[in-house]
Amino acid sequence: MHRLFFFWAFLLLAPTCLALGEASWLVKSASKNLILVDKNTSADLIIDAGEFPGVLRAAKNLQMDIEKVSGKKLTLSNAISNNNNPLVIVGTLGKSKILDQLIAAKKIDVSKIRDQWDAYQVAVIEEPFPQVKRALVIVGANKRGTMYGIYSLSEQIGVSPWYWWADVPVKKQSALYIDKKLQLTEIPKVKYRGMFLNDEAPALTNWVIEKYGNYNAQFYEKVFELLLRLKANFLWPAMWNNAFADDDPHNMILADEYGIVMSTSHHEPMMRADKEWNRYGKGPWEYSKNPENLYNFWVDGAKRNKPYESIYTLGMRGQQDEPMSEGENIDLLEKIVNDQRKILGDVFGKNQLTQVPQVWALYKEVQGFYERGMRVPDDVILLWCDDNWGNIRRLPTPEERKRAGGAGVYYHFDYVGGPRSYRWINTVSIAKIWEQMHLAYTYEANQIWIVNVGDLKPMEYPIEFFLNMAWNPEAWPKERIPEFATLWAEREFGKEHAQEIAAIMTGYTRHNLRRKPELQEANIYSQLNYDEANRVAAEIKSYAARAEKIYAQLPTEKRDAFYQLVLFPAKASAIITGLYDAQAKNHLYAQQARANTNDYADKVRELFAADAALEQEYHQLNSGKWNHFMSQPHIGYSNWNNPPEDTLPVTHHYEPHKGAEMGIAVEGIAAAWPSPGNYQLGRFDPLGKQQRTIEVFNKGKESFTATAKVSAPWIILNHTSVQVDVAAAFLVSIDWDKVPDVKGEVTGSVQIIGTGWGGASIAVKAIKPQLDKRALKGFVEADGYIAIEAEHFQRQGNNRELRWEKIPEHGRTLSSMSVYPITDKSFSNVTRAPYLEYDFYSQSSGELKIEGLFAPSWPLMPGRGLRYAVAIDSEPAQIVDLTADMSAPAWEESVRSDVRRSITKHRIDKSGAHRLRIYSLDPGVTLQKILIDTGGLLPSYLGPEESRRY
């Protein structure tokens, strides 16, 4: 906590920071600081002519970046002139004679970065040479390190990494001064940090074909530069219908110049793309039947990539990412790996085999091979995978952490597969990324972090967080999760709207994570209970409206970027949610035979058209620069795969007659009077919902008057008469002073008369317990339930080393609680496990149910579950394994709703104050919300809003 305090204090005192999470290198005054550029002076950029080609290119980009910002073009030279200008000296250790001179003269000390992977340091030094007062020196331990340092300066002066990929304008400044005290050393914590361009048709592929003709070097040049500006170094290239090295021979050459380490995806062995077998392979893709041709095919891949930095994927799956046709033949797969290792030994030399980076991706069924005993040599990286929905399936055990090859993680922002593909827009919150990747880092899965980003474009925001965290997870503790959005918004759009933009980003991503657009459909959110559907639709609509307001206030040059990064995803999410909400209302109102049923069918069509128009609006941005990028079908799924085109949801049609006819809908009931049924409002109590609705609607076209009267003086109506054109409401409440003091329920009714014969009698029930409000403590039961957000505990205890801590913005409604620090410790004795304690007050006694809503995580280690324990008062704690049922249906529901639910049964002997404890028995248990059902909890997707707390 002390470290966090000083960090925040430093940020508050530092100048404006344009690099996410870093202190600013810039100061406002030239006094004794290094002048990069102002009206009188310009620094010279100095780089050795013998530098790596990628570093030379980055230096030219820096020259252009400074010109974009300041309007002045700095001199880029290979030698120091005699003009006494300040210098920016850029170089890689071992490639720069000027750096060698500075090191020899002890002007700089590079001991901290020498031989460190991808490291760099930046410093302002005084009098580097006799005729030079001051220099900014950027030194890389390797070529990538140097380029990271260069692009860090670009970001610091106001050039976003997304200046090209999202049209973020540079921040114009006529004077740029570098702090004389600047001393910075950066060494990444994760070795290989990158992304996978995948599931790239139709959107990315059609865009690439239109703009570049194919996935060639001209396209990848843009990708590689983005990776470097984000401090990444690793790429799995687009492969659905393409082959990186075969499509354009310059692709590999360019990747090597940029310092991008190339590999092939989890199912493409030995640097050969899946589509290369279609082009050149002979015979079946089955090693048991066709080993010679496959062996030679892989030999060619190793030979081709020998000159370049590569990570060789070992093993084998079926073509097009299917399981092997030979089935779960572990002996065969071990032979395949051994043969692939022999190829690498023959190509690189047997003495170099362990130095050749190799990875075995434990994806889907392949993890099962490992769990049943298959092993690969110790130097091979084990790439653990998530479940394709952002939940890591397994991480290294203490013994596995000793392996020389180490481990990594393959993660997903995009997926094609069950229970339903999601590919259209961003649906991942950065809080979820943090929670899962923090686990990975803690368990030393730190060799590779690679994320499936789909088409790249819609995922700009989570990509940046993922790669920022990959560079240094320790710089992003969970307490900084909310700060990231603000810093990102400030860098891209300025301070004025940063907080509001951060709220929009957090809000729309949380909304999409709780139910991805492709998984939305009518009746996901309850139309009947807790006003859920209306609340959810209004919430996401508000984010879109707030984004529209900011868009209108932004200068023109910032609008394209804001549209892509903020407005479009917020607005698109709101349209989809509104569309399915309208469909649900159409279906409900058709069932009830309401005259306005067709209005909601029209609304569905209107929003369907609005979605299509929004797509076209995106494609017309910046003169069509991003045409095709939003063309992924996303409406009308009927199975796991997307429809060929967006499909209008089914709506119902009702033709009202010309007369007047009354219908009555009672809050919480789908059927409507005059259909036979038991029409009664939910029971009232003094602590619960104080107003309930009876809606009178027209089944015809002619207006009518409806009157209402009550059977008892304690029932209050807001009206006694309403004019009904389409629909009108009677709001019912209770005068508690007039409710009889009797034990148990009192019953009355509201009699409504309108058209036709007779009228409707709606039952009203109330209970008036004898409550001493001074005795109320904690969360209070009302309407038959208690709802508690996990972070609102009263106390915690049992373990000083391990504590429940909040993950801000995590989960579907507010935040989450999990135990930190993450360790290998599990508890067999509940009484020693860390617990959270919640006070609650029950108005009833007897049996109740406690439903816990948890993150849909997996057990992190073999032989373990994901266990928690729960107890009320002094009862023995019940132990529950959240992952006891990992059947396909259970898992599918957990990822569809992004929550794992667990229900326990309890009994309390008397009403009054009680204490609930939740214990964490295994690491990774992450609690989001608690629902105590005392007999009145109604079906809903998110559960009711939090109960009143005393």
PDB file of N, CA and C in Angstrom, residues 717-745:
ATOM      1  N   LEU A 717     -53.720   3.780  -4.681  1.00  0.00           N
ATOM      2  CA  LEU A 717     -53.541   3.862  -6.130  1.00  0.00           C
ATOM      3  C   LEU A 717     -53.131   5.279  -6.522  1.00  0.00           C
ATOM      4  N   ASN A 718     -52.295   5.380  -7.537  1.00  0.00           N
ATOM      5  CA  ASN A 718     -51.924   6.717  -8.019  1.00  0.00           C
ATOM      6  C   ASN A 718     -53.052   7.354  -8.815  1.00  0.00           C
ATOM      7  N   HIS A 719     -53.976   6.543  -9.389  1.00  0.00           N
ATOM      8  CA  HIS A 719     -55.144   7.039 -10.123  1.00  0.00           C
ATOM      9  C   HIS A 719     -56.334   6.151  -9.791  1.00  0.00           C
ATOM     10  N   THR A 720     -57.496   6.686  -9.959  1.00  0.00           N
ATOM     11  CA  THR A 720     -58.705   5.858  -9.890  1.00  0.00           C
ATOM     12  C   THR A 720     -59.312   5.670 -11.276  1.00  0.00           C
ATOM     13  N   SER A 721     -58.792   6.432 -12.232  1.00  0.00           N
ATOM     14  CA  SER A 721     -59.302   6.337 -13.596  1.00  0.00           C
ATOM     15  C   SER A 721     -58.185   6.683 -14.570  1.00  0.00           C
ATOM     16  N   VAL A 722     -58.079   5.922 -15.686  1.00  0.00           N
ATOM     17  CA  VAL A 722     -57.082   6.223 -16.716  1.00  0.00           C
ATOM     18  C   VAL A 722     -57.728   6.116 -18.088  1.00  0.00           C
ATOM     19  N   GLN A 723     -57.284   6.949 -19.002  1.00  0.00           N
ATOM     20  CA  GLN A 723     -57.718   6.864 -20.394  1.00  0.00           C
ATOM     21  C   GLN A 723     -56.726   5.973 -21.126  1.00  0.00           C
ATOM     22  N   VAL A 724     -57.199   4.961 -21.807  1.00  0.00           N
ATOM     23  CA  VAL A 724     -56.325   3.983 -22.437  1.00  0.00           C
ATOM     24  C   VAL A 724     -56.442   4.084 -23.955  1.00  0.00           C
ATOM     25  N   ASP A 725     -55.425   4.664 -24.549  1.00  0.00           N
ATOM     26  CA  ASP A 725     -55.320   4.615 -26.004  1.00  0.00           C
ATOM     27  C   ASP A 725     -54.554   3.347 -26.410  1.00  0.00           C
ATOM     28  N   VAL A 726     -53.337   3.243 -25.877  1.00  0.00           N
ATOM     29  CA  VAL A 726     -52.512   2.048 -26.101  1.00  0.00           C
ATOM     30  C   VAL A 726     -52.327   1.300 -24.789  1.00  0.00           C
ATOM     31  N   ALA A 727     -51.799   2.016 -23.778  1.00  0.00           N
ATOM     32  CA  ALA A 727     -51.603   1.402 -22.461  1.00  0.00           C
ATOM     33  C   ALA A 727     -51.503   2.502 -21.420  1.00  0.00           C
ATOM     34  N   ALA A 728     -51.901   2.190 -20.203  1.00  0.00           N
ATOM     35  CA  ALA A 728     -51.779   3.108 -19.072  1.00  0.00           C
ATOM     36  C   ALA A 728     -51.607   2.264 -17.814  1.00  0.00           C
ATOM     37  N   ALA A 729     -51.012   2.866 -16.791  1.00  0.00           N
ATOM     38  CA  ALA A 729     -50.647   2.086 -15.614  1.00  0.00           C
ATOM     39  C   ALA A 729     -51.334   2.607 -14.362  1.00  0.00           C
ATOM     40  N   PHE A 730     -51.726   1.686 -13.503  1.00  0.00           N
ATOM     41  CA  PHE A 730     -52.090   1.976 -12.124  1.00  0.00           C
ATOM     42  C   PHE A 730     -50.904   1.557 -11.248  1.00  0.00           C
ATOM     43  N   LEU A 731     -50.408   2.486 -10.460  1.00  0.00           N
ATOM     44  CA  LEU A 731     -49.311   2.187  -9.545  1.00  0.00           C
ATOM     45  C   LEU A 731     -49.897   1.932  -8.168  1.00  0.00           C
ATOM     46  N   VAL A 732     -49.543   0.798  -7.600  1.00  0.00           N
ATOM     47  CA  VAL A 732     -50.118   0.352  -6.333  1.00  0.00           C
ATOM     48  C   VAL A 732     -49.058   0.453  -5.243  1.00  0.00           C
ATOM     49  N   SER A 733     -49.419   1.054  -4.114  1.00  0.00           N
ATOM     50  CA  SER A 733     -48.532   1.132  -2.953  1.00  0.00           C
ATOM     51  C   SER A 733     -49.357   0.877  -1.696  1.00  0.00           C
ATOM     52  N   ILE A 734     -48.695   0.927  -0.536  1.00  0.00           N
ATOM     53  CA  ILE A 734     -49.338   0.543   0.726  1.00  0.00           C
ATOM     54  C   ILE A 734     -49.215   1.682   1.736  1.00  0.00           C
ATOM     55  N   ASP A 735     -50.288   1.982   2.416  1.00  0.00           N
ATOM     56  CA  ASP A 735     -50.257   2.874   3.584  1.00  0.00           C
ATOM     57  C   ASP A 735     -50.058   1.979   4.805  1.00  0.00           C
ATOM     58  N   TRP A 736     -48.830   1.894   5.288  1.00  0.00           N
ATOM     59  CA  TRP A 736     -48.498   0.931   6.344  1.00  0.00           C
ATOM     60  C   TRP A 736     -49.165   1.276   7.680  1.00  0.00           C
ATOM     61  N   ASP A 737     -49.481   2.541   7.858  1.00  0.00           N
ATOM     62  CA  ASP A 737     -50.169   2.913   9.107  1.00  0.00           C
ATOM     63  C   ASP A 737     -51.584   2.325   9.172  1.00  0.00           C
ATOM     64  N   LYS A 738     -52.148   2.011   8.010  1.00  0.00           N
ATOM     65  CA  LYS A 738     -53.519   1.501   7.972  1.00  0.00           C
ATOM     66  C   LYS A 738     -53.591  -0.024   7.828  1.00  0.00           C
ATOM     67  N   VAL A 739     -52.438  -0.663   7.665  1.00  0.00           N
ATOM     68  CA  VAL A 739     -52.450  -2.121   7.564  1.00  0.00           C
ATOM     69  C   VAL A 739     -52.767  -2.699   8.936  1.00  0.00           C
ATOM     70  N   PRO A 740     -53.705  -3.613   9.022  1.00  0.00           N
ATOM     71  CA  PRO A 740     -54.068  -4.184  10.329  1.00  0.00           C
ATOM     72  C   PRO A 740     -52.875  -4.871  10.999  1.00  0.00           C
ATOM     73  N   ASP A 741     -52.798  -4.733  12.321  1.00  0.00           N
ATOM     74  CA  ASP A 741     -51.724  -5.369  13.085  1.00  0.00           C
ATOM     75  C   ASP A 741     -52.135  -6.809  13.390  1.00  0.00           C
ATOM     76  N   VAL A 742     -51.972  -7.657  12.393  1.00  0.00           N
ATOM     77  CA  VAL A 742     -52.312  -9.064  12.558  1.00  0.00           C
ATOM     78  C   VAL A 742     -51.090  -9.897  12.199  1.00  0.00           C
ATOM     79  N   LYS A 743     -51.087 -11.104  12.729  1.00  0.00           N
ATOM     80  CA  LYS A 743     -49.987 -12.000  12.409  1.00  0.00           C
ATOM     81  C   LYS A 743     -50.212 -12.581  11.021  1.00  0.00           C
ATOM     82  N   GLY A 744     -49.166 -12.569  10.181  1.00  0.00           N
ATOM     83  CA  GLY A 744     -49.281 -13.121   8.832  1.00  0.00           C
ATOM     84  C   GLY A 744     -49.749 -12.098   7.826  1.00  0.00           C
ATOM     85  N   GLU A 745     -50.173 -12.589   6.694  1.00  0.00           N
ATOM     86  CA  GLU A 745     -50.541 -11.737   5.572  1.00  0.00           C
ATOM     87  C   GLU A 745     -51.936 -11.142   5.743  1.00  0.00           C
TER      88      GLU A 745
END
